[in-house]
XYZ file of C-alpha atoms in Angstrom:
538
model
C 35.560 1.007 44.728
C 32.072 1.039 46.869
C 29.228 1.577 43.254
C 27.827 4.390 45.782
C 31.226 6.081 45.503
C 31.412 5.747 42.141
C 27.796 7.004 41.735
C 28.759 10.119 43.448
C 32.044 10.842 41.623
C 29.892 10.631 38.695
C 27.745 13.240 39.901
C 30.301 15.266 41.285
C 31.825 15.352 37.366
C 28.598 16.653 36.698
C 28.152 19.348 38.679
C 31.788 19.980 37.990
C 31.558 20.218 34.062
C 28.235 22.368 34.732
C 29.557 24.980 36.173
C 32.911 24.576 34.029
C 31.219 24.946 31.188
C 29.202 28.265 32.321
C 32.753 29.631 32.927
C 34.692 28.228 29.734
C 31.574 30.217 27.678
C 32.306 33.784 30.036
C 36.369 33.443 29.015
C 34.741 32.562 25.061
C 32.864 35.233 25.356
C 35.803 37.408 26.477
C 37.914 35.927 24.115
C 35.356 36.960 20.916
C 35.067 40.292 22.615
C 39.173 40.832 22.363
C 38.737 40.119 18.522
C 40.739 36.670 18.841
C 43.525 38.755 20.034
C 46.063 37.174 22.269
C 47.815 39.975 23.571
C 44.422 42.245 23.774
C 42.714 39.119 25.410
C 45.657 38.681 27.853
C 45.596 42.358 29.045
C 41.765 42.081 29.854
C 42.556 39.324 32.205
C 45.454 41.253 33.710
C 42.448 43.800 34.205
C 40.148 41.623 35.427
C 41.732 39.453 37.893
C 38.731 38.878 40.092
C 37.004 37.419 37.198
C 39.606 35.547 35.522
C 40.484 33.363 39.295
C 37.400 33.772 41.196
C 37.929 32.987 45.125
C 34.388 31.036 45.266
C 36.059 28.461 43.062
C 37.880 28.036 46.502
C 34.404 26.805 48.233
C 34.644 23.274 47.250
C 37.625 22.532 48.988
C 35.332 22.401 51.806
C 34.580 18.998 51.285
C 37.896 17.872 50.843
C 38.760 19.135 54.194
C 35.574 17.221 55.690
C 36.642 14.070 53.970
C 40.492 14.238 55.358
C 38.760 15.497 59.234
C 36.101 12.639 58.783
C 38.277 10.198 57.065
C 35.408 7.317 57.139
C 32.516 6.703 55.506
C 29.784 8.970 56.241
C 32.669 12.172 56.056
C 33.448 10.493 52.495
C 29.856 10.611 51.665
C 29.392 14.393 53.280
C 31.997 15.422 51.789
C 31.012 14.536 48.363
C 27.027 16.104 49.188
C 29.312 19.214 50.077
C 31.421 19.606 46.915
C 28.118 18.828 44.715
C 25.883 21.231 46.355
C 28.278 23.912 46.076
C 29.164 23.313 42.331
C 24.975 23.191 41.841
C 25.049 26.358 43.640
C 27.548 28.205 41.894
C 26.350 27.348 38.670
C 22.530 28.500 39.531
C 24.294 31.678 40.920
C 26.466 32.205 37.807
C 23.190 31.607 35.510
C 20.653 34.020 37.685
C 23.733 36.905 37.516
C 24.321 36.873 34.052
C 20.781 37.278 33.285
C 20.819 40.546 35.435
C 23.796 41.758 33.885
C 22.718 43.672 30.287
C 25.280 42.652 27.669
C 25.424 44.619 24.595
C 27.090 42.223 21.897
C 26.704 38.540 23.423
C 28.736 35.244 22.349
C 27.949 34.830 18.493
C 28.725 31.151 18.082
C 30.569 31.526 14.623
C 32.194 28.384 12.630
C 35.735 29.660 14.362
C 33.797 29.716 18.024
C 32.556 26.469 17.337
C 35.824 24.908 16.406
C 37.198 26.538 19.927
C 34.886 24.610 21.391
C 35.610 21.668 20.392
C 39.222 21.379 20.635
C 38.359 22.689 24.467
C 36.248 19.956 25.640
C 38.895 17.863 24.095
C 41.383 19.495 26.381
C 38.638 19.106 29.549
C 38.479 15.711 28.446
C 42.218 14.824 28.362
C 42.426 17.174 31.680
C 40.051 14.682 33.235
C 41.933 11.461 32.170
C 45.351 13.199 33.291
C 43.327 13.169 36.594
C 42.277 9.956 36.713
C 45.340 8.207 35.793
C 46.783 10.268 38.818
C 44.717 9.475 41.277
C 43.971 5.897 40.615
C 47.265 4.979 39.349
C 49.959 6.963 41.378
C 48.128 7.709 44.009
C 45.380 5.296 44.599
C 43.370 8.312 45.773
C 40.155 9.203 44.431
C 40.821 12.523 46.934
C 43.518 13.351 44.335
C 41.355 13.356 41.523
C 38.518 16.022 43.148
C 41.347 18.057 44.055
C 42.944 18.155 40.905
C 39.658 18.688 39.304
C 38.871 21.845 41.411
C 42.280 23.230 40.573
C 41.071 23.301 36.977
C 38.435 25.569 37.415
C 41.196 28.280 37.549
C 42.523 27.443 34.317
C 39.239 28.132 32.317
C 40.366 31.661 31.122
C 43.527 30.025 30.029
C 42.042 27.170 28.427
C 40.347 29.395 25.618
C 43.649 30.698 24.685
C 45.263 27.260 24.190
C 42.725 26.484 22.275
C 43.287 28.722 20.185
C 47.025 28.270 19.931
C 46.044 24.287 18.931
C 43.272 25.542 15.925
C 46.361 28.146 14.807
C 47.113 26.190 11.314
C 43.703 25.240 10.823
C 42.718 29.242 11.307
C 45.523 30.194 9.160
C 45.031 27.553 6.230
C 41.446 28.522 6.315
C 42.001 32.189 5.933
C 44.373 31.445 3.133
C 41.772 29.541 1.041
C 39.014 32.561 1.910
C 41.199 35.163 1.031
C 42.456 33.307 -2.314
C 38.798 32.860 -3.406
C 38.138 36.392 -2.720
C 40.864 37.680 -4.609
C 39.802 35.926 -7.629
C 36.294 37.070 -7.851
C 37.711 40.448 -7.856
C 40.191 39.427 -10.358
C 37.231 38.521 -12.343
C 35.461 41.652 -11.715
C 37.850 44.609 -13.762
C 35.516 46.794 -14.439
C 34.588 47.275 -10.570
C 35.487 50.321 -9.066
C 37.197 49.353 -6.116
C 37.446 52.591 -3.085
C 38.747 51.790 -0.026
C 38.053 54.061 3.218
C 40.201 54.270 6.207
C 41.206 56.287 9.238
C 41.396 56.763 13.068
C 37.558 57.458 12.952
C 35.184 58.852 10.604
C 35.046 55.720 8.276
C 32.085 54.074 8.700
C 30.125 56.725 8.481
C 32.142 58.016 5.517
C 31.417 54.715 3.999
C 27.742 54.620 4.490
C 27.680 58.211 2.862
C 29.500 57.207 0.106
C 27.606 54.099 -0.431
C 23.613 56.773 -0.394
C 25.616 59.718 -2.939
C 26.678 56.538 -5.307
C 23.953 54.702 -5.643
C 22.692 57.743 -7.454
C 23.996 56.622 -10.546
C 25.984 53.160 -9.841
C 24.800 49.525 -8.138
C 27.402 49.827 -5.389
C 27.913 47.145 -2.571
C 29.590 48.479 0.374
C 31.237 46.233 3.466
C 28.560 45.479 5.853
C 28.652 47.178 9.703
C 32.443 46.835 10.713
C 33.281 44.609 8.708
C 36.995 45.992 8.054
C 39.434 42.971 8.935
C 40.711 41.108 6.674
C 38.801 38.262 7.259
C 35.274 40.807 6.833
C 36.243 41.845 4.126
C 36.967 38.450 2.536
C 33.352 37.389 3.525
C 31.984 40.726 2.036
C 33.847 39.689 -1.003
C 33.094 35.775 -0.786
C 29.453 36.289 -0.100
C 28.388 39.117 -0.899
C 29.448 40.806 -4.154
C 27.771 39.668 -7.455
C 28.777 40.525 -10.970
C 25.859 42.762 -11.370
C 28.087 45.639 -9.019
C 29.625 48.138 -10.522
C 30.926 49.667 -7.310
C 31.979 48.034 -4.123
C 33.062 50.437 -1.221
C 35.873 48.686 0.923
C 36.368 50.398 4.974
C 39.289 48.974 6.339
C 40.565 48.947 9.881
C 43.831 48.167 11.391
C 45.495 47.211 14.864
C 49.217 47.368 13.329
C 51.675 48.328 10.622
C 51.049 46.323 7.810
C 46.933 45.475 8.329
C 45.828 48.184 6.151
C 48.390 47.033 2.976
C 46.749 43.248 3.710
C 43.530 44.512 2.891
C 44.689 46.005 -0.105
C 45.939 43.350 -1.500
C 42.623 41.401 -1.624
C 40.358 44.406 -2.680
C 43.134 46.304 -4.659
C 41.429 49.737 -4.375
C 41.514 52.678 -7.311
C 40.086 54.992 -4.848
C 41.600 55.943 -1.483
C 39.589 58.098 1.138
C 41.626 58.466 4.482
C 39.359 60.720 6.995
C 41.976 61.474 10.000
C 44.857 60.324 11.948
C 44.814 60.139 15.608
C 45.458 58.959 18.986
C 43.648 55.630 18.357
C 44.455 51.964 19.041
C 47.680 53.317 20.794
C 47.847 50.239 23.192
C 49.030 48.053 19.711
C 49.846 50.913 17.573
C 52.441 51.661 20.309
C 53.352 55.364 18.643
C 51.328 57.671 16.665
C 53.344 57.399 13.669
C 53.306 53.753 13.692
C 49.426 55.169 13.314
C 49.948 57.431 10.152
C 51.959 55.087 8.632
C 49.859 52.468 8.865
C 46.237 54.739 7.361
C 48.743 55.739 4.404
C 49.546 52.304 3.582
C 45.698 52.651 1.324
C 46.979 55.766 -0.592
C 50.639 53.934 -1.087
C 48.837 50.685 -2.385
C 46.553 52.535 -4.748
C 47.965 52.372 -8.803
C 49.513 55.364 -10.523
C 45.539 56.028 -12.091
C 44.191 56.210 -8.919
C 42.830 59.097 -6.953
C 43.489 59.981 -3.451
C 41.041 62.170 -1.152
C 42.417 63.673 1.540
C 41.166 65.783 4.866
C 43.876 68.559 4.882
C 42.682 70.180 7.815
C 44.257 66.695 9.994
C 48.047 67.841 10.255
C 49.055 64.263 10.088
C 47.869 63.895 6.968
C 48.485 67.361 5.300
C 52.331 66.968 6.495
C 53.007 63.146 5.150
C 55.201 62.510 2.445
C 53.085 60.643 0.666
C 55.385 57.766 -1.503
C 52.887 57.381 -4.482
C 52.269 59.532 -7.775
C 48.437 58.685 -7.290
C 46.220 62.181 -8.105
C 45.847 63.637 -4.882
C 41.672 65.466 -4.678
C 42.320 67.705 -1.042
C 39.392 68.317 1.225
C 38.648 71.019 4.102
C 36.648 73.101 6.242
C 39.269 75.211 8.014
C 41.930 75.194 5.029
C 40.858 77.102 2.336
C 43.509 75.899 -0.673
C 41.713 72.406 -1.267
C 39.470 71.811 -4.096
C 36.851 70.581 -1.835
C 35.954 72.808 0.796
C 33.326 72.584 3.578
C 31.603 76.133 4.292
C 28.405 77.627 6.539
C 27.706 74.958 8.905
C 24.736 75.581 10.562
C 23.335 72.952 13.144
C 19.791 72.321 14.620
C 16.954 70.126 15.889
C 16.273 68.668 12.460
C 19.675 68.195 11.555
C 22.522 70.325 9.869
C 23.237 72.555 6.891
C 26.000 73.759 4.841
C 27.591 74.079 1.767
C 30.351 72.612 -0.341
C 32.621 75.286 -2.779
C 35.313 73.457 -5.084
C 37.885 75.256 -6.785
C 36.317 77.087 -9.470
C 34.385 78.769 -7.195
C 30.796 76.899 -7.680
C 28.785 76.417 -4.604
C 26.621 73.555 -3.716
C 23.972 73.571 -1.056
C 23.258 70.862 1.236
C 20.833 70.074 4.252
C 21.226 66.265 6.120
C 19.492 64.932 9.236
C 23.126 63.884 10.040
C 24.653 66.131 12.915
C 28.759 67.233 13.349
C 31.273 68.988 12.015
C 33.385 65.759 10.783
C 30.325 64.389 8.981
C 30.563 67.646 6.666
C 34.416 66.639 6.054
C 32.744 63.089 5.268
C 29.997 64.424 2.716
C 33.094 66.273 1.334
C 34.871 63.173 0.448
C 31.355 61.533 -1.112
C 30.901 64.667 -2.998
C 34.418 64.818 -4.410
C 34.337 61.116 -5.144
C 31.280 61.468 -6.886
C 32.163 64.189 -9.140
C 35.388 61.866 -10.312
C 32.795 58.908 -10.926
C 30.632 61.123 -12.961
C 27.396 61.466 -10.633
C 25.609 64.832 -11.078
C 25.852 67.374 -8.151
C 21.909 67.950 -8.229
C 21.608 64.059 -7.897
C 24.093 63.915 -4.473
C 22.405 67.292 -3.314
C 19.007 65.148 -3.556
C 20.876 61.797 -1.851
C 22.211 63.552 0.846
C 18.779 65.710 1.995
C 17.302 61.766 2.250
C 20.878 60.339 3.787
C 19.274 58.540 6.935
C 21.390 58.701 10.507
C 24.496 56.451 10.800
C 23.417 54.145 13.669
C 25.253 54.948 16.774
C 26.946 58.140 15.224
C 25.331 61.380 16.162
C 21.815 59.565 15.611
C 19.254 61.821 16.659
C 15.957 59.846 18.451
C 13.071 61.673 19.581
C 11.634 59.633 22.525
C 8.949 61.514 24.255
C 9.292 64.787 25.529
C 13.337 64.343 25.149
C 15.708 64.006 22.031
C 18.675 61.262 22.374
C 21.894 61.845 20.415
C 23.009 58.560 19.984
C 27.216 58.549 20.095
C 27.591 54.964 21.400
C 30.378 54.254 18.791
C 32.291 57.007 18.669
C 35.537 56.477 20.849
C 38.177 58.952 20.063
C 39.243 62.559 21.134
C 37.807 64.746 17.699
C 34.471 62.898 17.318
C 33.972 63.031 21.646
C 34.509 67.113 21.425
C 32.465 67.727 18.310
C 29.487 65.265 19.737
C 29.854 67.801 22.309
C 29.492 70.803 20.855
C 27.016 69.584 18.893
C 24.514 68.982 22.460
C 25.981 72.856 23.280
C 23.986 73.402 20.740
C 20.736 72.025 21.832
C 17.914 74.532 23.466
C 17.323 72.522 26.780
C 18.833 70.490 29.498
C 21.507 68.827 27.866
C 22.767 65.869 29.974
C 25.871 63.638 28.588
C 26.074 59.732 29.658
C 29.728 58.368 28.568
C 32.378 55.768 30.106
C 34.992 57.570 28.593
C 37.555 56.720 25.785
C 39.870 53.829 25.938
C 42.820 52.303 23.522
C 44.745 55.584 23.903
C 47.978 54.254 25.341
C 49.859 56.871 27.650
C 47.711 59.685 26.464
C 44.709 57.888 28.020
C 44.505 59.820 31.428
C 45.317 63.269 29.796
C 42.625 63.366 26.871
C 40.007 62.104 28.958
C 40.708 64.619 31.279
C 40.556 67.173 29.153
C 37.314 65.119 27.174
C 35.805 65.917 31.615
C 37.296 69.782 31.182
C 35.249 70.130 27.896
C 32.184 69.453 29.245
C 32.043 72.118 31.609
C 30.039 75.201 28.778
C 28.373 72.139 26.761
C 26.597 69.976 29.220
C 24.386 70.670 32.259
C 24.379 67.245 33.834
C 26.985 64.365 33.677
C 26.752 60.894 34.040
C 29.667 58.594 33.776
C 29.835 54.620 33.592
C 32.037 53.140 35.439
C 34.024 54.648 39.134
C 37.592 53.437 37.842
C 37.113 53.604 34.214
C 35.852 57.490 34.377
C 38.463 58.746 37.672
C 40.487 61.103 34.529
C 36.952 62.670 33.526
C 35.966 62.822 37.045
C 39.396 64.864 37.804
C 38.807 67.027 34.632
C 35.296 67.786 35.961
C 37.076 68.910 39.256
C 39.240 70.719 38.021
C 36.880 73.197 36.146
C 34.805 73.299 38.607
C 32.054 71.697 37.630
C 29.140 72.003 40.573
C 29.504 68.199 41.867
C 25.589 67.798 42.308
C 25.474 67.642 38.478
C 27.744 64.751 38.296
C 26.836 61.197 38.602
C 28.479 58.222 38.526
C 26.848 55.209 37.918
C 27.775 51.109 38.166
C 27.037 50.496 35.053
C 24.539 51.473 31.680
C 21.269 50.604 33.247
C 22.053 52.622 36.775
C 23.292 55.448 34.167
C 19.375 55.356 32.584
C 17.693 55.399 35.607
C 19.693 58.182 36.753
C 18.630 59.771 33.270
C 15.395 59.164 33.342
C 15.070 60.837 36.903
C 16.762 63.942 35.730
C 15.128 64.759 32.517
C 13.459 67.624 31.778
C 10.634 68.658 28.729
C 12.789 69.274 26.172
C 15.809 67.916 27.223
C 18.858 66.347 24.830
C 20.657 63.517 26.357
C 24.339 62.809 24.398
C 25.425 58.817 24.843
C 28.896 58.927 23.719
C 30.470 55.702 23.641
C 28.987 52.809 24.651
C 32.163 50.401 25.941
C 31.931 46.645 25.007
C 31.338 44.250 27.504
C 34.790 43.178 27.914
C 34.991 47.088 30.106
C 32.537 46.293 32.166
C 33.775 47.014 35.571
């Protein structure tokens, strides 16, 4: 082989792996946004076709066909200029648009990210040889091997996830040897009080409000952000918690039956808070008893000394059988035979009141710069908890007057001459409806910027409709992210009758603040409720 065509094939590689590489780190990316889930991973790119087999990845079969119509040397020569011009120009293309797009969580390149890597360019690597060993010795052909390499530009997406099927056993025999050493330390730990918190929603902010009334009286260490797999919680553990704790707050998440009992058995909780049941997760969950089941697997794993609190005004959770003879501390606003009950909720620009009455009849007043009806149910919990634990009331009153905003969660911002209520993480039916009455609360224009809920298997369409219906008395401006992703709130909207000038809907986050921005009034409250990850991005 001519060096010159070897010189070029070189460069062609080049180009090639370039812009392969840009598109192996989008499916990563993807890949870390689907939580290393197969199955969740796999329905994204059932979602996302146009992303996952791009038709420009087509475009360098243009040289090929000028090196078959030119079969000489100069059409050779073309065709290579052709198929490494359009690789250059891809790439540059690929870099210049992903700099205009705004991504909220990007690629965190973990140990386990880096170890995907790895065995990946191993698999390019053996891809390429495959190739070669085709072309050159079956073929004869160095046409074979360009158009075998172009064909693997479709496979990127694909390549991620075998990856990850290769690093399997090495995942799984590190997670064993985390999760050992984490169950010893808190083997080694008894006097820790151990509390886990779980639910459909309310638990991270139930956890951070635990955490504030605690540390009245106790060094407590709670699990950072959302850290509530069982691999967070083993770092928490791992890293994090030192002898000198005498309280470590555990939230715990789940996808399945069986998640919530896993983290159990490394933190092996005394306390059990579960906050609500509900229509969450239902694309793994499958049912919502599969749901219930799964939240009540904290209160079933907690000893026969241990004490449950539980919201009794969520009917999944006041009608479970609960198989455990655990002490059971109830909670409500609406019921009124709990020994914990939530009373006089007043909101407004500053924040919230109300007050707290437990069964002998004592009432405790509270104010909080924390906004919502749920986040009363949540102090209700912290306040019950406490009282078990021995804090004094007057000390949680104090704690929860200076209990700063839960980022993301009903976090009030004053910016200007407007006040944003900041709802980006709240994704589910009850915390959506209460964020809104909440802004139908608000003395101004009161303008609500949301893509809508997702993970709500066949009840998806039908309670974001009705999320669209709702807004019709609480808002007086819409704006929703995303044509496809918002078409049930849209119908809701339509159905009520909501004036269509006062609806917008926008491409994607930024076009949804500039379309806020030019609608804002003095003294105007602006509700983001749910902020998608990037793996909805239409």
């Amino acid at each position: 082989m001519p060096i010159f065509t070897i010189i070029l094939l070189c460069l062609t590689i080049g180009a090639w792996g370039w812009y392969t590489a840009l598109c192996y780190l989008e499916s990563l990316h993807m890949f870390q946004q689907n939580i290393y889930n197969t199955g969740r991973y796999f329905g994204w790119m059932g979602g996302h076709l146009r992303k996952v087999l791009p038709l420009e990845d087509f475009a360098p079969y243009l040289g090929i066909v000028l090196m078959f119509v030119m079969p000489n040397v100069v059409g050779v020569y073309l065709g290579f200029g052709i198929i490494i011009a359009i690789y250059v120009v891809l790439a540059v293309l690929r870099i210049i648009l992903s700099r205009r797009i705004f991504v909220k969580k990007p690629l965190v390149f973990t140990p386990r990210v880096i170890r995907l890597v790895i065995t990946s360019v191993i698999i390019y690597v053996l891809m390429l040889v495959a190739a070669w060993t085709i072309s050159f010795l079956v073929t004869g052909e160095f046409v074979t091997f360009l158009i075998l390499i172009i064909i693997f530009n479709f496979l990127n997406y694909f390549i991620v996830w075998v990856a990850n099927a290769i690093n399997a056993p090495i995942e799984a025999a590190i997670r064993k040897r985390f999760v050992d050493d984490a169950k010893r330390k808190i083997e080694q730990m008894p006097e820790l009080r151990v509390i886990g918190i779980t639910g459909s929603y309310g638990k991270t902010t139930s956890k951070n409000i635990v955490n504030h009334l605690l540390s009245a009286k106790y060094y407590s260490l709670m699990t950072p952000a959302s850290f509530n797999t069982p691999m967070g919680l083993t770092i928490t553990i791992r890293e994090y918690l030192k002898p000198i704790h005498e309280v470590f707050i555990a939230e715990m998440g789940a996808y399945k039956l069986g998640e919530i009992k896993e983290l159990c058995d490394i933190a092996h909780p005394k306390y059990g808070i579960l906050t609500s049941i509900g229509p969450q997760h239902l694309d793994t969950f499958k049912t919502i008893e599969n749901v219930q089941k799964t939240k009540f697997e904290l209160i079933e794993a907690l000893p026969a000394d241990g004490v449950a609190f539980l919201n009794m005004d969520d009917k999944m959770i006041a009608g479970y059988q609960i198989q455990n003879t655990c002490r059971v501390v109830t909670l409500g606003i609406e019921e009124t035979d709990v020994d914990y009950r939530g009373e006089n909720i007043r909101f407004d620009k500053h924040g919230m009141t109300f007050d707290i009455r437990d069964r002998k009849g004592i009432i405790y007043h509270f104010r909080t710069k924390l906004m919502g009806t749920h986040n009363v149910a949540n102090f209700l919990a912290a306040f019950a908890l406490g009282i078990e634990l021995g804090v004094e009331p007057e000390a949680m009153q104090r704690a929860v007057g200076t209990m700063p905003a839960v980022e993301h969660r009903l976090e009030l911002k004053r910016q200007g001459d407007i006040t944003i209520i900041d709802d980006a993480f709240n994704a589910n039916p009850v915390g959506t409806k209460m964020a809104l009455e909440v802004l139908a609360q608000m003395d101004g224009k009161r303008i609500v910027i949301t893509p809508g809920m997702i993970e709500l298997g066949e009840q998806q369409y039908e309670l974001n409709k009705a999320y669209g219906m709702y807004m019709k008395d609480t808002t007086d401006f819409v704006i929703l992210v995303g044509e496809k992703q918002t078409q049930p709130i849209q119908d809701g909207l339509k159905e009520v009758e909501y004036p269509e000038v006062q609806i917008y809907v926008a491409r994607d986050l930024q076009d949804a603040l500039a379309k806020m921005r030019a609608e804002i009034e003095v003294n105007s409250y602006v509700l983001i409720a749910n902020d998608l990850p990037d793996s909805y991005n239409e």
